[in-house]
XYZ file of C-alpha atoms in Angstrom:
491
model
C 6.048 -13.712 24.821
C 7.439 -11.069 22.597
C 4.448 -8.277 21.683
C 5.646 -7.534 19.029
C 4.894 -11.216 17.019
C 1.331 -10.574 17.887
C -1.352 -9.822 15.516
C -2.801 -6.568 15.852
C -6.127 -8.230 16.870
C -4.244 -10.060 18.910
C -2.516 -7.422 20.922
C -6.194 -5.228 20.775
C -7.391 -8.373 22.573
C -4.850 -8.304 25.342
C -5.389 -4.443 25.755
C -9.252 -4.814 26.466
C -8.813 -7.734 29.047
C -6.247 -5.566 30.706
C -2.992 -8.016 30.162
C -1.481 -5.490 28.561
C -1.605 -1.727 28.717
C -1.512 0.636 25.648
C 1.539 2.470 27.259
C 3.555 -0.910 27.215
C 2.455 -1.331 23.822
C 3.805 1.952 23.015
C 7.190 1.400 24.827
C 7.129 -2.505 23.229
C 7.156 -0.562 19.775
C 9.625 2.159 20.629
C 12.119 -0.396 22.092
C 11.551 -2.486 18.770
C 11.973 0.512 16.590
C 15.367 1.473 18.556
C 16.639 -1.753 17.191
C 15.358 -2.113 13.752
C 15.185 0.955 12.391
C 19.123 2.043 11.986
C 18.642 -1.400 9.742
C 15.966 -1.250 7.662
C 15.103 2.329 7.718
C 11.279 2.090 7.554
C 10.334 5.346 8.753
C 11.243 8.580 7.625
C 9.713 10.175 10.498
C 9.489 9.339 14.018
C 7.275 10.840 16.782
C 9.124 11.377 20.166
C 8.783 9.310 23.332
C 6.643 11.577 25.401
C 4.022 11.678 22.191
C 3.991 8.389 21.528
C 3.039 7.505 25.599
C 1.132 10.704 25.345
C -1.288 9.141 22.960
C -0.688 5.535 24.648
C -2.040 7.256 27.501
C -4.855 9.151 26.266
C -6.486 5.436 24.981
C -5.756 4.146 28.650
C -7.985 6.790 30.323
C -10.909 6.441 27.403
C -10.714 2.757 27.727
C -11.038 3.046 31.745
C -14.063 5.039 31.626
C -15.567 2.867 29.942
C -15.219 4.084 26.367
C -16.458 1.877 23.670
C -13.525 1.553 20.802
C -12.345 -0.222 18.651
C -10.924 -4.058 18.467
C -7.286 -1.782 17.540
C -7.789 0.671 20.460
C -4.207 1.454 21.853
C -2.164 -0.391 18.743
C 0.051 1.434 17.748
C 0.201 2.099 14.071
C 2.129 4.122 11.117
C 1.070 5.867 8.220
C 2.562 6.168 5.008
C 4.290 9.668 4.562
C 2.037 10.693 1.807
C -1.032 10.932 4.211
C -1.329 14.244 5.981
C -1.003 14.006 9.882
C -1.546 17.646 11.244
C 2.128 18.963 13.020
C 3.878 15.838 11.582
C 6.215 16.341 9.059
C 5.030 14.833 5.787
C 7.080 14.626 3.310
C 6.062 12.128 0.692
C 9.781 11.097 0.371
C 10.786 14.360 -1.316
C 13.066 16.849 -1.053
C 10.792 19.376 -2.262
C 8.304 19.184 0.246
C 11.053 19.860 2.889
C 9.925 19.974 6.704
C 6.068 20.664 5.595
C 3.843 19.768 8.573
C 0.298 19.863 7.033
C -2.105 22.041 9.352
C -4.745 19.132 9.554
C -5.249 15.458 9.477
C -6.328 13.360 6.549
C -9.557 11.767 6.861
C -7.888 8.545 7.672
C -5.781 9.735 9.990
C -8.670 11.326 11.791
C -10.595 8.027 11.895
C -7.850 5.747 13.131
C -7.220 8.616 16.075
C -10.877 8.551 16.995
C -10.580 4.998 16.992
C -7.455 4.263 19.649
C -5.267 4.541 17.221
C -1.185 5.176 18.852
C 0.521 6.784 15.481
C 4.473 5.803 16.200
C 5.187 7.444 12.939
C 5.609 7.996 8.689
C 7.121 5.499 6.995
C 9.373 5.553 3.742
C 8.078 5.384 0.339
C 9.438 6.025 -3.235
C 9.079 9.830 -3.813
C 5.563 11.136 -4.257
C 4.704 7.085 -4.323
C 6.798 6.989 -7.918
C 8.550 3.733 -7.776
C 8.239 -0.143 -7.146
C 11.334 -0.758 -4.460
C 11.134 2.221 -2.382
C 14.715 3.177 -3.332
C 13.621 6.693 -5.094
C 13.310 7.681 -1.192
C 15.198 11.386 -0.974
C 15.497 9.819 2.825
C 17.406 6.816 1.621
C 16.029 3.323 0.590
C 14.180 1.083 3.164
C 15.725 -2.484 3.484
C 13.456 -5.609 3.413
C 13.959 -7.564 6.786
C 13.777 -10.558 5.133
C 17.256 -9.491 3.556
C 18.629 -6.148 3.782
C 20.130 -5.903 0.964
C 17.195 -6.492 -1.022
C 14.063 -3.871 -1.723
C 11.420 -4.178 0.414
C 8.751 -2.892 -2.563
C 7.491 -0.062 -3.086
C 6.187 2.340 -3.335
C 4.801 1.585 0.482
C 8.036 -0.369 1.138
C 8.469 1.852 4.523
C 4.952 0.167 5.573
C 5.560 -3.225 4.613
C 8.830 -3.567 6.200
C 7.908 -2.082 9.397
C 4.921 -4.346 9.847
C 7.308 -7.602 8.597
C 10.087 -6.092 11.200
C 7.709 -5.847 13.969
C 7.947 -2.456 14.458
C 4.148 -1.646 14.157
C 1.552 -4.034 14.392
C -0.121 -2.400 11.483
C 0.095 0.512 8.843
C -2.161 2.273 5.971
C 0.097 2.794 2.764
C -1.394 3.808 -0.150
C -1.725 2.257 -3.756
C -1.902 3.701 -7.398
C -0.501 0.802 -9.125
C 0.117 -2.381 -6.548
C 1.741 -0.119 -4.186
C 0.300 -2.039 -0.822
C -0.126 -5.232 -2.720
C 3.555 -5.673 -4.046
C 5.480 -4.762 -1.211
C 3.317 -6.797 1.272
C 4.420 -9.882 -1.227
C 7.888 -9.092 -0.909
C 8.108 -8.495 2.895
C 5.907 -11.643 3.597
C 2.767 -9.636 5.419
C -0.973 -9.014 4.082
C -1.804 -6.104 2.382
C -4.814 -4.706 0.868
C -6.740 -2.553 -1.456
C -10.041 -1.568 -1.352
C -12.576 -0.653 -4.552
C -11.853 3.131 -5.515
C -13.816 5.356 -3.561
C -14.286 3.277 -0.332
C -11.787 5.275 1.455
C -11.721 8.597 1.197
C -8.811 10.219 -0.258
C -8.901 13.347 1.454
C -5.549 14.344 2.759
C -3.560 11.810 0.684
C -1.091 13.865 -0.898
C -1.862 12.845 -4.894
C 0.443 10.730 -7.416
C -2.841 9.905 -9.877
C -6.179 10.777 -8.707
C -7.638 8.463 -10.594
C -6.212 5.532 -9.309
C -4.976 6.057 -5.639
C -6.348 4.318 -3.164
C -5.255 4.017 0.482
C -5.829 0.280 2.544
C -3.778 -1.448 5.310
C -0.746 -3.819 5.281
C -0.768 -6.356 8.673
C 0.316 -9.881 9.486
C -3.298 -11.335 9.009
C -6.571 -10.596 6.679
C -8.191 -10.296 9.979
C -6.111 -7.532 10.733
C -6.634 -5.927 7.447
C -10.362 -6.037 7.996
C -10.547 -4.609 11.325
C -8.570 -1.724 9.548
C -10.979 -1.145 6.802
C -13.943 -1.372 9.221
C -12.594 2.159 11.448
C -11.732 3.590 7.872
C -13.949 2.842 5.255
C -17.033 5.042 4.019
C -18.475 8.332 2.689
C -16.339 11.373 3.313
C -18.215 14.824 2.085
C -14.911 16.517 1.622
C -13.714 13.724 -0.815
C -16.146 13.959 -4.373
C -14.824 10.281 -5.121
C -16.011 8.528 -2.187
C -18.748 6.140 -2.130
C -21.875 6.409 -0.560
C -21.981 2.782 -0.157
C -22.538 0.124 2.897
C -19.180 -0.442 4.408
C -17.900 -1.930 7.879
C -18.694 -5.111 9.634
C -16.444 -6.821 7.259
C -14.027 -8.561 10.325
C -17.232 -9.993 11.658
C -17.954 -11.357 8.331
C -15.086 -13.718 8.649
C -15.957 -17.351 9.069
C -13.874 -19.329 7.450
C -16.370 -20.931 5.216
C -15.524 -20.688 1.605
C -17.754 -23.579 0.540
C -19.112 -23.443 -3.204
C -16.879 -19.700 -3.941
C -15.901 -19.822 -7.426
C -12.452 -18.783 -7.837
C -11.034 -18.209 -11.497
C -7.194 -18.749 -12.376
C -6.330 -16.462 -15.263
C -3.800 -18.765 -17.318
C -2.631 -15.014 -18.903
C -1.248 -14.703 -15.674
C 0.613 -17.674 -15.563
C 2.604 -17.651 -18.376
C 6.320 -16.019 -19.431
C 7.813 -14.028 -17.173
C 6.506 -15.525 -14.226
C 9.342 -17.224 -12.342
C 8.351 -21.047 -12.163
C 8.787 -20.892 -7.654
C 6.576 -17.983 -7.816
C 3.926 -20.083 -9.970
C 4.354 -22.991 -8.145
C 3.640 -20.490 -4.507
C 0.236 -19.634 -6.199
C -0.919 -22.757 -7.749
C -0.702 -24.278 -4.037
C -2.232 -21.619 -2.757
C -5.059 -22.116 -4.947
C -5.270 -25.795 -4.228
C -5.641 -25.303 -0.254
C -8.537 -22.781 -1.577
C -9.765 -25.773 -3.179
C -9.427 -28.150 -0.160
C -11.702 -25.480 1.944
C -14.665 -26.082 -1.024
C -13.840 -23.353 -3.513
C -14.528 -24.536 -6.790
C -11.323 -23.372 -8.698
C -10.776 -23.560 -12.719
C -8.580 -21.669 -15.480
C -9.640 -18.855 -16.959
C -8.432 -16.358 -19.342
C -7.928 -12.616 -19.031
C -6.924 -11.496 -22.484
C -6.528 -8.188 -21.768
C -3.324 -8.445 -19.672
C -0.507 -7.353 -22.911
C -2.464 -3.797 -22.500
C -2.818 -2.864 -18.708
C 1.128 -1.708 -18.416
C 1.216 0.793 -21.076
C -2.623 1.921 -20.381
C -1.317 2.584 -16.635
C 2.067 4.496 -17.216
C 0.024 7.056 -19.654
C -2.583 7.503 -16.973
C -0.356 7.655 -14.108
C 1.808 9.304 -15.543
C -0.737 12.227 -17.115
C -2.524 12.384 -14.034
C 1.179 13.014 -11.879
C 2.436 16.082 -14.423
C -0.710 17.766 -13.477
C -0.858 17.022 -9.708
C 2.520 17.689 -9.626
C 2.432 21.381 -10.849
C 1.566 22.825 -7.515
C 5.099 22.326 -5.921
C 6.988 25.063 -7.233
C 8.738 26.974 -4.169
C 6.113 28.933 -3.727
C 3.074 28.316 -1.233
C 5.246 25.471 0.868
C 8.408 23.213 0.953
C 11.628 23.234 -0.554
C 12.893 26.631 -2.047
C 15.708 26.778 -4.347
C 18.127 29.365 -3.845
C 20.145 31.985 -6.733
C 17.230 32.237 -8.962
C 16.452 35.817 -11.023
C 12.834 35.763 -11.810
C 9.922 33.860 -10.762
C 10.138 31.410 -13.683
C 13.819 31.034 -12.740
C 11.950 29.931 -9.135
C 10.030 27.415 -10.579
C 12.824 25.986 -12.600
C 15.154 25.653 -9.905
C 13.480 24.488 -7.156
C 11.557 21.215 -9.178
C 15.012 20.594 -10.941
C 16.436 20.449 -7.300
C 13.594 19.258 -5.748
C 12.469 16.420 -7.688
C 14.652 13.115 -8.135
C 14.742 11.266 -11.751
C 11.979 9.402 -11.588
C 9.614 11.773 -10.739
C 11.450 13.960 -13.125
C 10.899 11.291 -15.833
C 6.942 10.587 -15.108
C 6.370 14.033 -15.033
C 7.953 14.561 -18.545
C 6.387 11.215 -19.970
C 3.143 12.540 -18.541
C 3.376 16.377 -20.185
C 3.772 14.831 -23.610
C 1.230 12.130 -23.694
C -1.422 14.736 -22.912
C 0.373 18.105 -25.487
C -1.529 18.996 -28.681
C -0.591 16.221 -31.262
C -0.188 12.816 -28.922
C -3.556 13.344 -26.431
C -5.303 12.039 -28.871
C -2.711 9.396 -29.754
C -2.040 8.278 -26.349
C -3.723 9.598 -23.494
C -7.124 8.924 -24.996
C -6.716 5.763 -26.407
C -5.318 4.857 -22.488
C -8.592 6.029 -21.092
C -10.310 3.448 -24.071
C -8.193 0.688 -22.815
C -8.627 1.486 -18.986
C -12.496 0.808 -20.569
C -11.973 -2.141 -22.068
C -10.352 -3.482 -18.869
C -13.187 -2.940 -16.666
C -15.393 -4.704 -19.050
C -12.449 -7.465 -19.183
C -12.943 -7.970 -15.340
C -17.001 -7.568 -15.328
C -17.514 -10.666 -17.804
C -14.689 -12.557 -15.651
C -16.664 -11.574 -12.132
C -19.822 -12.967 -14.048
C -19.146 -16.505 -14.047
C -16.336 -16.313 -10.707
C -16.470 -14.763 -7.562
C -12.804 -14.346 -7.262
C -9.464 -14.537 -9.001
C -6.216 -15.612 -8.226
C -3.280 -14.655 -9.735
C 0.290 -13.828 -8.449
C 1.640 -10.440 -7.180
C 4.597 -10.301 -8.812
C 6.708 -12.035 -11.213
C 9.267 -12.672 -8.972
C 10.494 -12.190 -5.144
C 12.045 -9.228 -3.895
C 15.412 -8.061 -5.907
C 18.623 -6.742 -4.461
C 18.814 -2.972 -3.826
C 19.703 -1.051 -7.399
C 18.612 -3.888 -9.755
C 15.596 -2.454 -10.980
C 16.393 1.390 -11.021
C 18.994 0.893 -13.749
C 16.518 -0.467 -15.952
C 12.902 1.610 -15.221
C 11.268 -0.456 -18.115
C 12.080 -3.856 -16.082
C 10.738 -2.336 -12.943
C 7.466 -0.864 -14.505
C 7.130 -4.515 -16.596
C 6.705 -6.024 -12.475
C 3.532 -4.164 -12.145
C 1.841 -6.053 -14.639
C -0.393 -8.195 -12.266
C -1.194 -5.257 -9.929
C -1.964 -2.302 -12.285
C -4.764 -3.703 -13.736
C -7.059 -3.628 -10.194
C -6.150 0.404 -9.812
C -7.012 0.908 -13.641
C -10.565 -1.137 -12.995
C -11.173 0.023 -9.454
C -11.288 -3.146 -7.978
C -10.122 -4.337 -5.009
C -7.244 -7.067 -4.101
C -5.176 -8.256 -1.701
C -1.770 -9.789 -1.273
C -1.415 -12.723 1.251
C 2.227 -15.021 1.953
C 1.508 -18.145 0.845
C 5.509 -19.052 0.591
C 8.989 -18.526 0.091
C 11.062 -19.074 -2.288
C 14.560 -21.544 -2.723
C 16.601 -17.905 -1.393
C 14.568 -17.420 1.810
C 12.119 -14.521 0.133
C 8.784 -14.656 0.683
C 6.307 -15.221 -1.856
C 2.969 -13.600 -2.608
C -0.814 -14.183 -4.043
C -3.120 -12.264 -4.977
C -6.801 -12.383 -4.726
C -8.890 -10.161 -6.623
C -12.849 -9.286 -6.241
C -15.742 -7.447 -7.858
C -16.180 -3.898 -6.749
C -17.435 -3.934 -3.138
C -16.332 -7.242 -3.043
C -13.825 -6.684 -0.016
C -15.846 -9.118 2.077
C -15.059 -11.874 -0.305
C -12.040 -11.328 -0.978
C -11.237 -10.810 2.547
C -12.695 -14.225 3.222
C -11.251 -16.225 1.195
C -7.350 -14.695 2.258
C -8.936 -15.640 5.954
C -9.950 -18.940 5.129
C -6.733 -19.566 3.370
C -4.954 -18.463 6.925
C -6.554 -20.728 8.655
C -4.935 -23.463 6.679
C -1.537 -22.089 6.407
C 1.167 -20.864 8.631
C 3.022 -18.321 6.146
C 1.474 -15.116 8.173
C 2.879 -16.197 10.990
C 6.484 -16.150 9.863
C 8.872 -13.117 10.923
C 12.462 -12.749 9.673
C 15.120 -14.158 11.544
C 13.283 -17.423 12.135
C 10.626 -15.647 14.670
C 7.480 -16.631 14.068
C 4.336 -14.478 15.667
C 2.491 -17.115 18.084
């Protein structure tokens, strides 16, 4: 048996009954990511061997005196390189940022480390999280295993690919517009994110405040939940996290889905959508269906309005977040400049690639004297309206269903020659980010090319038990999870 086609529950399992010992978990990983990383490049940075066992190591001596942790003590894990490990280089894909090693941990990072946690290391992303195929990486574009030479998502394509490559048995990406949810569809693993607020956001490194939200991608919703419950709840050092119950959500699991209510929003059906991709979902809803959920159309009007109403916000909320790298207080300094102006010029017109470049400028003019009333505000009056949209839906269904994408995962530079195209494929993720709410992305096929395919299942805010137990319930009937690339399948 191969560790690394285990679950991460799984493998937790087998490290508290002793078959298995966190340092040969640690060495199972390393050996992996010898292999598969040169192909897919999933990581931008890797710790060395001697930290890797050293932390391996550490979890072996507090699980043999008899430490209580958690079902993922001694897993070992990576984290997106937007979240802020202390001594690591973090780099959120950037030149500008350089070799910046943040001097402390994010909150996260902290809680999965407290927790057993065995951090292997950061995994690529599009730049500052700016991007939907994780080719905007100044590190080079990760490669989906499923088919390197298409994208494997983004912008937490690093994440998803490791996970689908076996490289780490799970990893915490982060999501501002279908950033976990997206690249978990293409890659053919389970991704999730939580309601805004549940996990704190100190230490992410922002793209738009607003909207960012951190949550796991895994082989299994199990996995997912045993994620959120080490990660989830109030953080004092984060103002926009919730003081609201959290954990206990993998016990919750039981299969049972009698009587949920699950809506289909036909708005989400409709052009656009390629027909295998429909076809994916609409069976996924009927084995929902088999397991007792009551499932019926719906309608979601407010769909033509989420893109634009995103790429305002996002982008508003990234030319101010943005400002701080200048070549001053850390990272990347230009070189040749006369003045300090000159500094600032230089270094984010070296530092920065296009598409940052462009979000930032799209961002600086929607909120100058003249348009903020014209754009940005009317964004923030649509971002409303869509809440409300998704409160009346949530009042007569428990969940939705829609897909994650509008099609599989596209070959390496189709989408950055045409931004609009690539920012048109968020149109079934963006709205969750812009309403707070929290989905998740579960394989539920592939299609006629050998890609897999995605769904998505969307809840009420603090719904994550739901939602989580209806993708659980659905992965008890169906075998897509299990499926590796390369014909492996985890056992």
């Amino acid at each position: 048996m191969e560790l690394c086609t285990l679950t991460a529950l799984e493998l937790g399992g087998m490290i508290r009954r002793g078959e298995v010992s966190p340092r040969e978990a640690a060495r199972a990983a390393l050996d992996r990511m010898a292999g598969e990383q040169p192909r897919n490049n999933a990581f931008i940075t890797t710790l060395d061997e001697k930290a890797v066992l050293e932390q391996a190591e550490a979890v072996e001596r507090r699980l043999a005196a008899g430490e209580a942790l958690s079902p993922l003590a001694g897993v070992p894990m990576g984290l997106k390189d937007n979240i802020c490990t202390r001594g690591v280089k973090t780099s959120c894909a950037s030149r500008i940022l350089g070799e910046f090693a943040p001097p402390y941990d994010a909150t996260l990072a902290e809680r999965l480390r407290d927790a057993g946690g065995v951090l292997l290391g950061k995994l690529n992303m599009d730049e500052f999280a700016m991007g939907s195929t994780s080719e905007t990486s100044w590190y080079g574009p990760a490669r989906n295993p499923w088919d390197l030479e298409r994208v494997p998502g983004g912008s937490s394509g690093g994440a998803a690919a490791a996970v689908a490559a076996g490289e780490c048995w799970y990893a915490v990406g982060s999501d501002t517009g279908g950033s976990i949810r997206q690249p978990a569809s293409y890659c053919g693993v389970t991704g999730m994110k939580p309601t805004y607020g549940t996990v704190s956001r100190y230490g992410l490194i922002a793209y738009a405040s607003s909207l960012d939200q951190m949550g796991p991608i895994a082989r299994s919703a199990a996995d997912c939940a045993a994620v959120l419950d080490l990660v989830m709840g109030r953080d004092r050092r984060d103002g926009t996290s919730l003081d609201a119950p959290c954990g206990r959500l993998l016990e919750g699991l039981t299969g049972d889905i009698r009587g949920l209510r699950v809506g289909l929003p036909a708005d989400c059906f409709g052009e656009g959508l390629e027909g295998e991709v429909r076809d994916a979902v609409l069976a996924a809803a009927g084995v929902l269906r088999e397991r007792g959920a009551v499932v019926e159309e719906c309608a979601l009007p407010i769909m033509k309005y989420v893109v634009p109403a995103y790429y305002i916000i996002a982008s508003a909320e990234a030319s101010s977040n943005l400002s701080r790298f200048d070549g001053v207080k850390y990272g990347w300094r230009a070189e040749g400049y006369e003045d300090l102006t000159g500094l600032y010029n230089k270094t984010r017109t070296e530092g920065f690639g296009p598409e940052v470049k462009r979000r930032i400028l799209l961002g600086t003019f929607v909120l100058s004297a003249g348009y903020y009333d014209a754009y940005y505000k009317k964004a923030l009056q649509v971002k409303a309206a869509i809440k409300r949209a998704y409160d009346t839906a949530f009042e007569r269904y428990d969940l939705l269903l829609t897909p994650v994408a509008p099609s599989t995962a596209p070959r390496l530079g189709e989408s950055l020659g045409d931004p609009l195209k690539m920012y048109l494929s968020d149109i079934y993720t963006v709205p969750l980010n812009l309403a707070g709410l929290p989905g998740l992305s579960m394989p539920c096929g592939f299609d006629s090319k050998g890609m897999p395919i995605g769904a998505q299942l969307i809840g009420p805010a603090l719904g994550e038990a739901k939602v989580l137990g209806a993708a659980h319930a659905f992965q008890l009937e169906t075998d897509y999870h299990k499926k590796a690339p390369a014909g492996k399948e985890a056992e």
